[in-house]
PDB file of C-alpha atoms in Angstrom:
ATOM      1  CA  MET A 169       2.417  -3.992  16.118  1.00 86.00           C
ATOM      2  CA  GLN A 170       2.255  -2.586  12.593  1.00 89.00           C
ATOM      3  CA  ILE A 171      -0.579  -3.639  10.319  1.00 91.00           C
ATOM      4  CA  ALA A 172      -1.021  -3.095   6.578  1.00 91.00           C
ATOM      5  CA  VAL A 173      -4.406  -3.636   4.952  1.00 92.00           C
ATOM      6  CA  SER A 174      -4.332  -4.606   1.274  1.00 90.00           C
ATOM      7  CA  GLY A 175      -7.049  -5.215  -1.258  1.00 88.00           C
ATOM      8  CA  THR A 176      -8.910  -4.007  -4.305  1.00 86.00           C
ATOM      9  CA  HIS A 177     -10.702  -0.673  -4.599  1.00 83.00           C
ATOM     10  CA  PHE A 178     -13.983  -0.138  -2.760  1.00 86.00           C
ATOM     11  CA  ILE A 179     -13.822  -3.328  -0.702  1.00 89.00           C
ATOM     12  CA  GLY A 180     -13.910  -1.516   2.640  1.00 90.00           C
ATOM     13  CA  LYS A 181     -10.238  -1.186   3.631  1.00 91.00           C
ATOM     14  CA  SER A 182     -10.525   2.416   4.809  1.00 91.00           C
ATOM     15  CA  THR A 183     -13.773   1.686   6.647  1.00 92.00           C
ATOM     16  CA  LEU A 184     -12.173  -1.310   8.364  1.00 92.00           C
ATOM     17  CA  ILE A 185      -9.178   0.813   9.370  1.00 94.00           C
ATOM     18  CA  GLU A 186     -11.341   3.686  10.640  1.00 94.00           C
ATOM     19  CA  ASP A 187     -13.483   1.273  12.674  1.00 94.00           C
ATOM     20  CA  PHE A 188     -10.363  -0.428  14.052  1.00 94.00           C
ATOM     21  CA  VAL A 189      -8.730   2.874  15.073  1.00 96.00           C
ATOM     22  CA  GLU A 190     -11.993   3.990  16.691  1.00 96.00           C
ATOM     23  CA  LYS A 191     -11.887   0.896  18.932  1.00 96.00           C
ATOM     24  CA  HIS A 192      -8.091   0.934  19.356  1.00 95.00           C
ATOM     25  CA  SER A 193      -7.245   4.590  19.867  1.00 96.00           C
ATOM     26  CA  ASN A 194      -3.613   3.732  20.604  1.00 97.00           C
ATOM     27  CA  TYR A 195      -3.175   3.082  16.843  1.00 96.00           C
ATOM     28  CA  SER A 196      -2.423   5.751  14.273  1.00 96.00           C
ATOM     29  CA  TYR A 197      -3.684   5.561  10.696  1.00 96.00           C
ATOM     30  CA  GLU A 198      -1.561   6.124   7.597  1.00 96.00           C
ATOM     31  CA  MET A 199      -3.659   6.908   4.520  1.00 95.00           C
ATOM     32  CA  GLU A 200      -2.818   5.170   1.281  1.00 93.00           C
ATOM     33  CA  PRO A 201       0.070   6.642  -0.748  1.00 93.00           C
ATOM     34  CA  TYR A 202      -2.256   7.884  -3.507  1.00 90.00           C
ATOM     35  CA  TYR A 203      -4.007  10.296  -1.132  1.00 90.00           C
ATOM     36  CA  GLN A 204      -0.874  11.246   0.790  1.00 93.00           C
ATOM     37  CA  LEU A 205       0.925  12.221  -2.425  1.00 91.00           C
ATOM     38  CA  GLN A 206      -2.093  14.221  -3.609  1.00 88.00           C
ATOM     39  CA  ASN A 207      -2.588  15.932  -0.234  1.00 89.00           C
ATOM     40  CA  GLN A 208       1.057  16.981  -0.206  1.00 87.00           C
ATOM     41  CA  GLY A 209       0.643  18.461  -3.682  1.00 83.00           C
ATOM     42  CA  ILE A 210       3.394  16.166  -4.930  1.00 74.00           C
ATOM     43  CA  GLU A 211       1.374  14.215  -7.427  1.00 67.00           C
ATOM     44  CA  GLU A 212      -1.502  14.656  -9.820  1.00 71.00           C
ATOM     45  CA  PHE A 213      -2.545  11.238 -11.041  1.00 72.00           C
ATOM     46  CA  SER A 214      -4.178  10.556 -14.379  1.00 71.00           C
ATOM     47  CA  GLU A 215      -7.516   8.786 -14.693  1.00 76.00           C
ATOM     48  CA  GLU A 216      -5.843   5.659 -16.042  1.00 81.00           C
ATOM     49  CA  LEU A 217      -3.243   3.977 -13.862  1.00 83.00           C
ATOM     50  CA  THR A 218       0.171   3.820 -15.489  1.00 86.00           C
ATOM     51  CA  LEU A 219       3.265   1.836 -14.593  1.00 87.00           C
ATOM     52  CA  GLU A 220       5.021   5.102 -13.707  1.00 87.00           C
ATOM     53  CA  CYS A 221       2.174   6.109 -11.383  1.00 88.00           C
ATOM     54  CA  ALA A 222       2.214   2.712  -9.667  1.00 89.00           C
ATOM     55  CA  LEU A 223       5.999   2.986  -9.302  1.00 89.00           C
ATOM     56  CA  ARG A 224       5.740   6.405  -7.613  1.00 90.00           C
ATOM     57  CA  GLN A 225       3.183   5.023  -5.168  1.00 93.00           C
ATOM     58  CA  LEU A 226       5.339   1.935  -4.575  1.00 92.00           C
ATOM     59  CA  ASP A 227       8.380   4.088  -3.810  1.00 93.00           C
ATOM     60  CA  TYR A 228       6.327   6.249  -1.446  1.00 94.00           C
ATOM     61  CA  SER A 229       4.915   3.165   0.284  1.00 94.00           C
ATOM     62  CA  ILE A 230       8.396   1.696   0.797  1.00 93.00           C
ATOM     63  CA  GLU A 231       9.663   5.044   2.085  1.00 94.00           C
ATOM     64  CA  LEU A 232       6.689   5.368   4.453  1.00 95.00           C
ATOM     65  CA  LEU A 233       7.099   1.853   5.879  1.00 93.00           C
ATOM     66  CA  ASN A 234      10.828   2.362   6.357  1.00 92.00           C
ATOM     67  CA  SER A 235      10.340   5.747   8.052  1.00 94.00           C
ATOM     68  CA  LYS A 236       7.865   4.224  10.545  1.00 93.00           C
ATOM     69  CA  LYS A 237       9.734   0.940  11.076  1.00 89.00           C
ATOM     70  CA  LYS A 238      10.653   1.651  14.708  1.00 90.00           C
ATOM     71  CA  LEU A 239       7.194   2.867  15.701  1.00 93.00           C
ATOM     72  CA  ASP A 240       4.458   0.702  17.161  1.00 92.00           C
ATOM     73  CA  ASN A 241       0.706   0.705  16.717  1.00 95.00           C
ATOM     74  CA  ILE A 242       0.353   1.931  13.152  1.00 95.00           C
ATOM     75  CA  ILE A 243      -2.139   0.695  10.603  1.00 95.00           C
ATOM     76  CA  PHE A 244      -1.371   1.392   6.939  1.00 95.00           C
ATOM     77  CA  ASP A 245      -3.925   1.650   4.152  1.00 96.00           C
ATOM     78  CA  ARG A 246      -2.051  -0.323   1.463  1.00 94.00           C
ATOM     79  CA  CYS A 247       1.516  -1.563   1.305  1.00 93.00           C
ATOM     80  CA  PRO A 248       4.037  -2.411  -1.454  1.00 92.00           C
ATOM     81  CA  ILE A 249       2.197  -5.644  -2.255  1.00 90.00           C
ATOM     82  CA  ASP A 250      -0.719  -3.576  -3.601  1.00 93.00           C
ATOM     83  CA  PHE A 251       1.534  -1.800  -6.072  1.00 91.00           C
ATOM     84  CA  ILE A 252       3.071  -5.056  -7.268  1.00 88.00           C
ATOM     85  CA  ALA A 253      -0.474  -6.203  -8.038  1.00 89.00           C
ATOM     86  CA  TYR A 254      -1.175  -2.946  -9.897  1.00 90.00           C
ATOM     87  CA  ALA A 255       2.037  -3.337 -11.892  1.00 88.00           C
ATOM     88  CA  MET A 256       1.174  -6.933 -12.779  1.00 87.00           C
ATOM     89  CA  TYR A 257      -2.276  -5.844 -13.959  1.00 89.00           C
ATOM     90  CA  ILE A 258      -0.860  -3.018 -16.085  1.00 89.00           C
ATOM     91  CA  ALA A 259       1.880  -5.238 -17.503  1.00 87.00           C
ATOM     92  CA  ASP A 260      -0.653  -7.892 -18.448  1.00 88.00           C
ATOM     93  CA  ARG A 261      -2.974  -5.395 -20.161  1.00 89.00           C
ATOM     94  CA  ARG A 262      -0.131  -3.767 -22.081  1.00 87.00           C
ATOM     95  CA  GLN A 263       1.800  -6.983 -22.739  1.00 87.00           C
ATOM     96  CA  ILE A 264       4.861  -5.712 -20.884  1.00 84.00           C
ATOM     97  CA  ASN A 265       7.376  -8.087 -19.340  1.00 82.00           C
ATOM     98  CA  LEU A 266       7.482  -6.782 -15.772  1.00 78.00           C
ATOM     99  CA  THR A 267      10.954  -8.214 -15.190  1.00 78.00           C
ATOM    100  CA  ASP A 268      12.203  -5.843 -17.913  1.00 75.00           C
ATOM    101  CA  THR A 269      10.983  -2.774 -15.995  1.00 74.00           C
ATOM    102  CA  VAL A 270      12.321  -0.762 -13.070  1.00 78.00           C
ATOM    103  CA  PHE A 271       9.672  -2.465 -10.932  1.00 76.00           C
ATOM    104  CA  SER A 272      11.730  -5.643 -10.769  1.00 77.00           C
ATOM    105  CA  GLU A 273      14.682  -3.621  -9.463  1.00 81.00           C
ATOM    106  CA  ARG A 274      12.558  -2.732  -6.409  1.00 82.00           C
ATOM    107  CA  PHE A 275      11.881  -6.327  -5.316  1.00 80.00           C
ATOM    108  CA  PRO A 276      14.748  -6.478  -2.757  1.00 84.00           C
ATOM    109  CA  GLU A 277      13.614  -3.128  -1.326  1.00 86.00           C
ATOM    110  CA  ILE A 278      10.000  -4.310  -1.192  1.00 83.00           C
ATOM    111  CA  LYS A 279      11.026  -7.472   0.628  1.00 81.00           C
ATOM    112  CA  ALA A 280      13.119  -5.512   3.129  1.00 82.00           C
ATOM    113  CA  SER A 281      10.275  -3.074   3.860  1.00 82.00           C
ATOM    114  CA  LEU A 282       7.850  -5.925   4.585  1.00 77.00           C
ATOM    115  CA  ILE A 283      10.162  -8.218   6.551  1.00 69.00           C
ATOM    116  CA  GLU A 284       8.686  -7.157   9.906  1.00 64.00           C
ATOM    117  CA  PHE A 285       5.044  -7.412   8.836  1.00 62.00           C
ATOM    118  CA  ASN A 286       2.636 -10.251   9.331  1.00 55.00           C
ATOM    119  CA  CYS A 287       0.488  -9.788   6.248  1.00 55.00           C
ATOM    120  CA  PHE A 288      -3.003 -11.197   6.161  1.00 53.00           C
ATOM    121  CA  CYS A 289      -6.102 -10.975   4.039  1.00 53.00           C
ATOM    122  CA  THR A 290      -9.596 -11.193   5.357  1.00 53.00           C
ATOM    123  CA  ASP A 291     -13.184 -10.660   4.410  1.00 55.00           C
ATOM    124  CA  TYR A 292     -13.428  -7.064   5.645  1.00 53.00           C
ATOM    125  CA  LYS A 293     -17.178  -7.169   5.963  1.00 57.00           C
ATOM    126  CA  ARG A 294     -16.968 -10.023   8.498  1.00 59.00           C
ATOM    127  CA  ALA A 295     -13.903  -8.821  10.373  1.00 58.00           C
ATOM    128  CA  SER A 296     -14.031  -8.683  14.135  1.00 61.00           C
ATOM    129  CA  TYR A 297     -11.395  -6.894  16.104  1.00 56.00           C
TER     130      TYR A 297
END
């Protein structure tokens, strides 16, 4: 099974994932795109999130999910849904019509990358696994 954990910053996603992998050692952990891009030296992100930055992370997330599609027992820190939420937040703050951006062009790709996932949200602090 593949699992993606989504949510806001500092809610405990990484802690939940680390605790889960500790108890289920047959699972591998994929860090969130932000850190993977930085660790690879591909990206230096600005302090303030931009639509372009969110788009790069979205593209990386889609690419990552697609590259791991045939593998089992992976837990991802974030998925494309997170970057849609970021884009919506940025668009709202800057009064941008999101459907007029390249983000909307990614919707079919986002849907295809998530088709095999059972997405869920939970209160991380009360999670039992």
